[in-house]
Amino acid sequence: MNHRFPSQLMHSTGIRTLCASAALMASVSSQAQTGDIQDVLVVGEALSGMGNIRSEDVEGPFGLNQSIADIGRSITPVTEAMLNEVAIDNLQELQRVAPNTFQAKGFGAPSLPTLRGQLGEVFSAGMRRQVGNNGLGIPLSFNSVGQIDIVRGTPSVILGTTQRTGGFVNITPKRPDLTENNGRLSLTGGEWDQYGAQLDYSWVIEPERQGARLSLEHKDEGSFYDYSGLDSTNLFAAYRLLPNDKTEWNLSLEYYDVEWTDNAGLNRPTQKLIDHGLYVQGQGVQPNGSTVPGAFAVVSPTGEVEIPRSRVHTHPDDINGAETLLLHSVFNTELSDSVRLVNRSYYEHLEREEIAQNSFVEIVDGADTFENRLELHIDNTIVGANVRYNDVLGYSQFTTEADLPTDLTGPVSNREIPLTDAQKSRLVELRPGVFVSPGAQYDIDGDGSGDFNLSDTTDSTSWQTGLFAQHRQPLTEQLQLTLGVRGDWYDVTARDALPPEGVEAASDSHNDFLKAGEASLHYEATDAVTLYATSSYSESTSNSMAGGNVLGANNEIDPLNFATENTLYELGAKYAPAGSPWYADMAVFDQTRSLRNRDGSNSGVATRGLEAQLFYRGEQAWTSVGFNLLDAEFDNSAAFQAAERVTDAFDNSRPDIVEGTGVGAPNFAAFPASNQRLHGLPDWSISAAGGYELNDHWSFGGSAVVASDYPLDYLQTVIIPEQFTLNANVSYEFNQGTSRIRLDVFNLTDEENWTPVFEGGYFGASLVFPELPRHVQIQFTQTF
């Protein structure tokens, strides 16, 4: 598993540009279509308020324009307006409005959602995006988001085989308004020199027929954390065409250029650090006497101090940046009164480079993904086919990192890991001074064992071809059954992208057939209450960076990477009275999935739980409340951590400071198969958000998240206590409502909260992320 993206210092020069965190107000979604499918086009979309989530259509994952009450899944649709009102700008912040979305920090920039304690996928316009391995990738910009649907549970048969099966978020890109020209300029400034701007404009080319939209966002942000920041530009353009009353074509293009910090948080997460902010000092010493951080280093404690929460494991000389280009096309046409054709196309190109002073390297020289899905909607039946192509050329090196030996209270040079000649001999020089792993193993000296360190270097291609069918069958006036099946054929080739000098590059090919099926019973108990029962089975893949495939130590593609079985059993109830400002639902679930480990192996995880949400939207007030219970365990599977326990990093020379084991760390601990609780996740959490319009000028709101205590590491030696975060905002509108000033105060009570650094718990005994202290942000918005 690629696992760290260390930081990059990005201090801007001159005057910083003012930044935007709020997007354009949401377009009104059409009412759910539960009858004839020919009535799916929405010709006019005007800017509006938030609406009620029961009326927001969920377009793509389960069919065309269905309301959440009609789908047998736990879903939270979040409109563009709600993202604004709750100040949501990244995936972690979705927990403010949706239950069971607590997640690790993703080294400061989560690129994947966590749902029900499991990693999920990111879809745009119903197509799976190319993102990082186990949450490692580029930050996700919300500049293009018109609506984001949070779906808990395995992807539907329409969406097809994926790598991560805890759930997914599906982004509906912004669309042009076809009735009138309108725009929005948003300027934001906050503490720690965080600035930026967003300009979003939609114009009518031909009334009710053609329109275009352009959204440009720039962020130039300093940081509370040392040597940290973000500098990004996102350009989104959309075109919408309705040539007649039966056809619609939506085309969008997004370009994203970003430099950001790989933030590893604080190392040495002892219970004293969590409870009192006390950090154990002393630089680790390797068995060979070197003070460079390395495997099995031991720290002789020299003191204990209260460490500033800003002094995280970053370095000013790291580089970390990426560029990505995305193209989406959705063509929707009515062929007859009962047949509709939908064709979705997606292309993405990604390049990224990180070279860190702690010896971590990840370079994607080019990753290209193309997918096309053809759907035929025939009355209550959907049939379709899709093809997906992925090509990745990338280089990786993470085998010599070591977090626990580094004393963050000492000089920055403590954090540097220059490679020794012996270490370089087990790697390959990509360019002068940059060493990475080869993409295969070789026995150069003929002693019968491999001579190289392996990570995720690869030059791989894959073809995925799928066929699917989904049918909804009414059984009675109140009861209907939905069945879906799918099969996907994979044809994969992986080659060593950088073989050592004098050897022939190893390569391998693999073919596999993956299956999926789903059944859902939907019962309308009353006009307001529906009940559902859903069962799903799918087989998924395990991939490395950018969705590529790697060779194992035997220079073969591991067939187990195509044999992950996922199951879902879910029972739910939904309350959605017509014309009411209220919506509520509740679901209980039992779900299994797989976690990709650092060495490329997979561990099974079983989760069970309950989640509920309540939403109200009145004339002047709105509120959202979510609650969940979660029981997540290893499913008779092995587990891995960088160190068995944090105290392994210390000797016992100062028991008054810490009682160390003297084992040394990192020691690459492997725990035998068990049903141990999955660490890094709370047993329960509660979220609430809301707002109130006091009059035509003033409004205020806020959000809160409360989570139970949970173990940070596998052996449960360090516990994160119960935590809460409270945010508040106040807004003033003037110039007849076209201008607005908003003040946000985040972490109002200045809690010293903690979050796991990374999904899956590998760094549970090594690192922990200190959340931001109380801070403020001010935003000016002008609509026109």
CSV table of N, CA and C in Angstrom, one decimal, residues 320-422:
chain,number,residue,atom,x,y,z
A,320,ASN,N,5.0,18.2,-3.7
A,320,ASN,CA,3.8,17.4,-3.8
A,320,ASN,C,2.8,18.1,-4.7
A,321,GLY,N,2.6,17.7,-5.9
A,321,GLY,CA,1.6,18.4,-6.8
A,321,GLY,C,1.0,17.4,-7.8
A,322,ALA,N,-0.1,17.8,-8.4
A,322,ALA,CA,-0.8,17.0,-9.4
A,322,ALA,C,-1.6,17.9,-10.3
A,323,GLU,N,-1.8,17.3,-11.5
A,323,GLU,CA,-2.7,17.9,-12.5
A,323,GLU,C,-3.6,16.8,-13.0
A,324,THR,N,-4.9,17.1,-13.1
A,324,THR,CA,-5.8,16.1,-13.7
A,324,THR,C,-6.8,16.8,-14.6
A,325,LEU,N,-7.2,16.1,-15.6
A,325,LEU,CA,-8.2,16.6,-16.6
A,325,LEU,C,-9.3,15.5,-16.7
A,326,LEU,N,-10.6,16.0,-16.5
A,326,LEU,CA,-11.7,15.1,-16.6
A,326,LEU,C,-12.7,15.6,-17.6
A,327,LEU,N,-13.3,14.6,-18.4
A,327,LEU,CA,-14.3,14.9,-19.4
A,327,LEU,C,-15.5,14.0,-19.1
A,328,HIS,N,-16.7,14.5,-19.0
A,328,HIS,CA,-17.9,13.8,-18.9
A,328,HIS,C,-18.9,14.1,-20.0
A,329,SER,N,-19.6,13.1,-20.4
A,329,SER,CA,-20.6,13.3,-21.4
A,329,SER,C,-21.8,12.4,-21.0
A,330,VAL,N,-23.0,12.9,-21.0
A,330,VAL,CA,-24.2,12.2,-20.7
A,330,VAL,C,-25.2,12.5,-21.8
A,331,PHE,N,-25.6,11.5,-22.6
A,331,PHE,CA,-26.5,11.7,-23.7
A,331,PHE,C,-27.8,10.9,-23.3
A,332,ASN,N,-28.9,11.6,-23.4
A,332,ASN,CA,-30.2,10.9,-22.9
A,332,ASN,C,-31.2,11.2,-23.9
A,333,THR,N,-31.8,10.2,-24.5
A,333,THR,CA,-32.8,10.4,-25.6
A,333,THR,C,-33.9,9.4,-25.5
A,334,GLU,N,-35.1,9.8,-25.8
A,334,GLU,CA,-36.3,8.9,-25.8
A,334,GLU,C,-36.5,8.3,-27.2
A,335,LEU,N,-36.4,7.0,-27.3
A,335,LEU,CA,-36.5,6.3,-28.5
A,335,LEU,C,-37.9,6.0,-28.9
A,336,SER,N,-38.7,5.7,-27.8
A,336,SER,CA,-40.2,5.5,-28.0
A,336,SER,C,-40.9,5.8,-26.7
A,337,ASP,N,-42.2,5.6,-26.6
A,337,ASP,CA,-42.9,5.9,-25.4
A,337,ASP,C,-42.4,5.1,-24.2
A,338,SER,N,-41.8,4.0,-24.5
A,338,SER,CA,-41.3,3.1,-23.4
A,338,SER,C,-39.8,2.8,-23.3
A,339,VAL,N,-39.1,3.4,-24.2
A,339,VAL,CA,-37.7,3.1,-24.3
A,339,VAL,C,-36.9,4.4,-24.3
A,340,ARG,N,-35.9,4.4,-23.4
A,340,ARG,CA,-35.0,5.6,-23.3
A,340,ARG,C,-33.6,5.1,-23.4
A,341,LEU,N,-32.7,5.7,-24.2
A,341,LEU,CA,-31.3,5.4,-24.3
A,341,LEU,C,-30.5,6.4,-23.5
A,342,VAL,N,-29.5,6.0,-22.7
A,342,VAL,CA,-28.6,6.8,-22.0
A,342,VAL,C,-27.2,6.4,-22.3
A,343,ASN,N,-26.3,7.3,-22.7
A,343,ASN,CA,-24.9,6.9,-23.0
A,343,ASN,C,-24.1,7.8,-22.1
A,344,ARG,N,-23.2,7.2,-21.3
A,344,ARG,CA,-22.3,8.0,-20.4
A,344,ARG,C,-20.9,7.7,-20.8
A,345,SER,N,-20.1,8.8,-21.0
A,345,SER,CA,-18.7,8.6,-21.3
A,345,SER,C,-17.9,9.4,-20.3
A,346,TYR,N,-16.7,8.9,-20.0
A,346,TYR,CA,-15.8,9.5,-19.1
A,346,TYR,C,-14.4,9.3,-19.5
A,347,TYR,N,-13.6,10.4,-19.3
A,347,TYR,CA,-12.1,10.3,-19.6
A,347,TYR,C,-11.4,11.1,-18.5
A,348,GLU,N,-10.3,10.5,-18.0
A,348,GLU,CA,-9.5,11.3,-17.0
A,348,GLU,C,-8.0,11.0,-17.3
A,349,HIS,N,-7.2,12.1,-17.2
A,349,HIS,CA,-5.8,12.0,-17.3
A,349,HIS,C,-5.2,12.6,-16.0
A,350,LEU,N,-4.3,11.9,-15.4
A,350,LEU,CA,-3.7,12.3,-14.1
A,350,LEU,C,-2.2,12.2,-14.2
A,351,GLU,N,-1.5,13.3,-13.7
A,351,GLU,CA,-0.1,13.3,-13.5
A,351,GLU,C,0.2,13.8,-12.1
A,352,ARG,N,1.0,13.2,-11.3
A,352,ARG,CA,1.4,13.7,-10.0
A,352,ARG,C,2.8,13.3,-9.6
A,353,GLU,N,3.4,14.2,-8.7
A,353,GLU,CA,4.7,13.9,-8.3
A,353,GLU,C,4.9,14.3,-6.9
A,354,GLU,N,5.4,13.4,-6.1
A,354,GLU,CA,5.8,13.7,-4.7
A,354,GLU,C,7.1,13.1,-4.4
A,355,ILE,N,8.0,13.9,-4.0
A,355,ILE,CA,9.4,13.5,-3.6
A,355,ILE,C,9.6,14.1,-2.2
A,356,ALA,N,9.7,13.3,-1.2
A,356,ALA,CA,9.7,13.8,0.2
A,356,ALA,C,11.1,13.5,0.8
A,357,GLN,N,11.4,14.3,1.8
A,357,GLN,CA,12.7,14.2,2.4
A,357,GLN,C,12.8,13.0,3.3
A,358,ASN,N,11.7,12.4,3.6
A,358,ASN,CA,11.8,11.2,4.4
A,358,ASN,C,11.9,9.9,3.6
A,359,SER,N,12.3,10.1,2.3
A,359,SER,CA,12.5,9.0,1.4
A,359,SER,C,11.3,8.5,0.6
A,360,PHE,N,10.1,9.0,0.9
A,360,PHE,CA,8.9,8.6,0.2
A,360,PHE,C,8.9,9.2,-1.2
A,361,VAL,N,8.5,8.4,-2.2
A,361,VAL,CA,8.4,8.9,-3.5
A,361,VAL,C,7.2,8.3,-4.1
A,362,GLU,N,6.3,9.1,-4.8
A,362,GLU,CA,5.3,8.5,-5.6
A,362,GLU,C,5.2,9.5,-6.8
A,363,ILE,N,5.4,8.9,-8.0
A,363,ILE,CA,5.3,9.7,-9.2
A,363,ILE,C,4.4,8.9,-10.2
A,364,VAL,N,3.4,9.6,-10.6
A,364,VAL,CA,2.5,9.0,-11.7
A,364,VAL,C,2.9,9.8,-13.0
A,365,ASP,N,3.6,9.1,-13.8
A,365,ASP,CA,4.0,9.7,-15.1
A,365,ASP,C,2.9,9.9,-16.1
A,366,GLY,N,1.8,9.2,-15.8
A,366,GLY,CA,0.6,9.4,-16.7
A,366,GLY,C,-0.3,8.2,-16.4
A,367,ALA,N,-1.5,8.6,-16.0
A,367,ALA,CA,-2.6,7.6,-15.8
A,367,ALA,C,-3.8,8.0,-16.6
A,368,ASP,N,-4.3,7.2,-17.5
A,368,ASP,CA,-5.4,7.5,-18.3
A,368,ASP,C,-6.5,6.5,-18.1
A,369,THR,N,-7.7,7.0,-18.0
A,369,THR,CA,-8.9,6.1,-17.8
A,369,THR,C,-10.0,6.6,-18.7
A,370,PHE,N,-10.6,5.6,-19.4
A,370,PHE,CA,-11.7,5.9,-20.2
A,370,PHE,C,-12.8,4.9,-19.9
A,371,GLU,N,-14.0,5.3,-19.9
A,371,GLU,CA,-15.1,4.4,-19.7
A,371,GLU,C,-16.3,4.9,-20.4
A,372,ASN,N,-17.1,3.9,-21.0
A,372,ASN,CA,-18.3,4.2,-21.7
A,372,ASN,C,-19.4,3.2,-21.2
A,373,ARG,N,-20.5,3.8,-20.9
A,373,ARG,CA,-21.6,2.9,-20.5
A,373,ARG,C,-22.9,3.2,-21.3
A,374,LEU,N,-23.5,2.2,-21.9
A,374,LEU,CA,-24.7,2.3,-22.6
A,374,LEU,C,-25.8,1.7,-21.9
A,375,GLU,N,-26.9,2.5,-21.7
A,375,GLU,CA,-28.0,2.0,-20.9
A,375,GLU,C,-29.3,2.1,-21.7
A,376,LEU,N,-30.1,1.0,-21.7
A,376,LEU,CA,-31.5,1.0,-22.3
A,376,LEU,C,-32.5,0.9,-21.2
A,377,HIS,N,-33.3,1.9,-21.0
A,377,HIS,CA,-34.4,1.9,-20.0
A,377,HIS,C,-35.7,1.5,-20.7
A,378,ILE,N,-36.2,0.3,-20.5
A,378,ILE,CA,-37.4,-0.2,-21.2
A,378,ILE,C,-38.4,-0.5,-20.1
A,379,ASP,N,-39.4,0.4,-20.0
A,379,ASP,CA,-40.4,0.3,-18.9
A,379,ASP,C,-39.7,0.2,-17.6
A,380,ASN,N,-39.9,-0.9,-16.9
A,380,ASN,CA,-39.3,-1.1,-15.6
A,380,ASN,C,-38.0,-1.9,-15.6
A,381,THR,N,-37.4,-2.0,-16.8
A,381,THR,CA,-36.1,-2.8,-17.0
A,381,THR,C,-35.0,-1.9,-17.5
A,382,ILE,N,-33.8,-2.1,-17.0
A,382,ILE,CA,-32.6,-1.4,-17.5
A,382,ILE,C,-31.6,-2.5,-17.9
A,383,VAL,N,-31.2,-2.5,-19.1
A,383,VAL,CA,-30.1,-3.3,-19.5
A,383,VAL,C,-29.0,-2.5,-20.1
A,384,GLY,N,-27.7,-3.0,-20.0
A,384,GLY,CA,-26.7,-2.1,-20.5
A,384,GLY,C,-25.3,-2.9,-20.6
A,385,ALA,N,-24.4,-2.2,-21.2
A,385,ALA,CA,-23.0,-2.7,-21.3
A,385,ALA,C,-22.1,-1.5,-21.1
A,386,ASN,N,-20.9,-1.8,-20.6
A,386,ASN,CA,-19.9,-0.8,-20.4
A,386,ASN,C,-18.5,-1.4,-20.7
A,387,VAL,N,-17.6,-0.5,-21.0
A,387,VAL,CA,-16.2,-0.9,-21.2
A,387,VAL,C,-15.4,0.2,-20.5
A,388,ARG,N,-14.3,-0.3,-19.8
A,388,ARG,CA,-13.5,0.6,-19.0
A,388,ARG,C,-12.0,0.3,-19.3
A,389,TYR,N,-11.2,1.3,-19.6
A,389,TYR,CA,-9.8,1.1,-19.9
A,389,TYR,C,-9.0,1.9,-19.0
A,390,ASN,N,-8.0,1.3,-18.4
A,390,ASN,CA,-7.1,2.1,-17.4
A,390,ASN,C,-5.6,1.8,-17.8
A,391,ASP,N,-4.9,2.8,-17.9
A,391,ASP,CA,-3.4,2.6,-18.2
A,391,ASP,C,-2.6,3.5,-17.2
A,392,VAL,N,-1.7,2.9,-16.5
A,392,VAL,CA,-1.0,3.6,-15.4
A,392,VAL,C,0.5,3.3,-15.6
A,393,LEU,N,1.3,4.4,-15.6
A,393,LEU,CA,2.7,4.4,-15.5
A,393,LEU,C,3.1,5.1,-14.3
A,394,GLY,N,3.7,4.4,-13.3
A,394,GLY,CA,4.0,5.1,-12.0
A,394,GLY,C,5.1,4.4,-11.3
A,395,TYR,N,5.8,5.2,-10.4
A,395,TYR,CA,6.9,4.8,-9.7
A,395,TYR,C,6.7,5.1,-8.2
A,396,SER,N,7.2,4.2,-7.4
A,396,SER,CA,6.9,4.3,-5.9
A,396,SER,C,8.0,3.8,-5.1
A,397,GLN,N,8.1,4.4,-3.9
A,397,GLN,CA,9.1,4.0,-2.9
A,397,GLN,C,8.7,4.4,-1.5
A,398,PHE,N,8.3,3.4,-0.7
A,398,PHE,CA,7.9,3.7,0.6
A,398,PHE,C,8.6,2.7,1.6
A,399,THR,N,9.6,2.0,1.2
A,399,THR,CA,10.1,0.9,2.1
A,399,THR,C,11.1,1.4,3.1
A,400,THR,N,11.6,2.6,3.0
A,400,THR,CA,12.6,3.0,4.0
A,400,THR,C,12.1,4.1,4.9
A,401,GLU,N,10.8,4.4,4.9
A,401,GLU,CA,10.2,5.4,5.8
A,401,GLU,C,10.2,5.0,7.2
A,402,ALA,N,10.3,5.9,8.1
A,402,ALA,CA,10.2,5.6,9.6
A,402,ALA,C,9.7,6.8,10.3
A,403,ASP,N,8.5,6.7,10.9
A,403,ASP,CA,8.0,7.9,11.6
A,403,ASP,C,8.3,8.0,13.1
A,404,LEU,N,8.2,6.9,13.8
A,404,LEU,CA,8.4,6.9,15.2
A,404,LEU,C,9.8,7.4,15.7
A,405,PRO,N,10.9,7.1,15.0
A,405,PRO,CA,12.2,7.5,15.5
A,405,PRO,C,12.4,9.0,15.5
A,406,THR,N,11.6,9.8,14.7
A,406,THR,CA,11.8,11.2,14.6
A,406,THR,C,11.4,12.0,15.8
A,407,ASP,N,12.3,12.9,16.3
A,407,ASP,CA,11.9,13.8,17.3
A,407,ASP,C,11.5,15.1,16.7
A,408,LEU,N,10.2,15.4,16.8
A,408,LEU,CA,9.7,16.6,16.1
A,408,LEU,C,10.0,17.9,16.9
A,409,THR,N,10.5,17.8,18.1
A,409,THR,CA,10.9,19.0,18.9
A,409,THR,C,12.4,19.4,18.5
A,410,GLY,N,13.1,18.5,17.8
A,410,GLY,CA,14.4,18.8,17.4
A,410,GLY,C,14.5,19.5,16.1
A,411,PRO,N,15.7,19.7,15.5
A,411,PRO,CA,15.8,20.4,14.2
A,411,PRO,C,15.1,19.6,13.1
A,412,VAL,N,14.8,20.3,12.0
A,412,VAL,CA,14.0,19.8,10.9
A,412,VAL,C,14.8,18.6,10.3
A,413,SER,N,16.2,18.7,10.4
A,413,SER,CA,17.0,17.6,9.8
A,413,SER,C,16.7,16.3,10.5
A,414,ASN,N,16.1,16.3,11.7
A,414,ASN,CA,15.7,15.0,12.3
A,414,ASN,C,14.8,14.2,11.4
A,415,ARG,N,14.1,14.9,10.5
A,415,ARG,CA,13.0,14.2,9.8
A,415,ARG,C,13.5,13.7,8.4
A,416,GLU,N,14.7,13.9,8.1
A,416,GLU,CA,15.3,13.5,6.8
A,416,GLU,C,15.8,12.1,6.8
A,417,ILE,N,15.6,11.4,5.7
A,417,ILE,CA,16.1,10.0,5.6
A,417,ILE,C,16.9,9.9,4.3
A,418,PRO,N,18.2,10.3,4.3
A,418,PRO,CA,19.0,10.1,3.1
A,418,PRO,C,19.3,8.6,3.0
A,419,LEU,N,19.2,8.1,1.8
A,419,LEU,CA,19.4,6.7,1.6
A,419,LEU,C,20.9,6.3,1.7
A,420,THR,N,21.2,5.2,2.3
A,420,THR,CA,22.6,4.7,2.3
A,420,THR,C,22.9,3.9,1.0
A,421,ASP,N,24.1,3.7,0.7
A,421,ASP,CA,24.5,2.9,-0.5
A,421,ASP,C,23.8,1.6,-0.5
A,422,ALA,N,23.7,0.9,0.7
A,422,ALA,CA,23.1,-0.4,0.8
A,422,ALA,C,21.6,-0.3,0.4
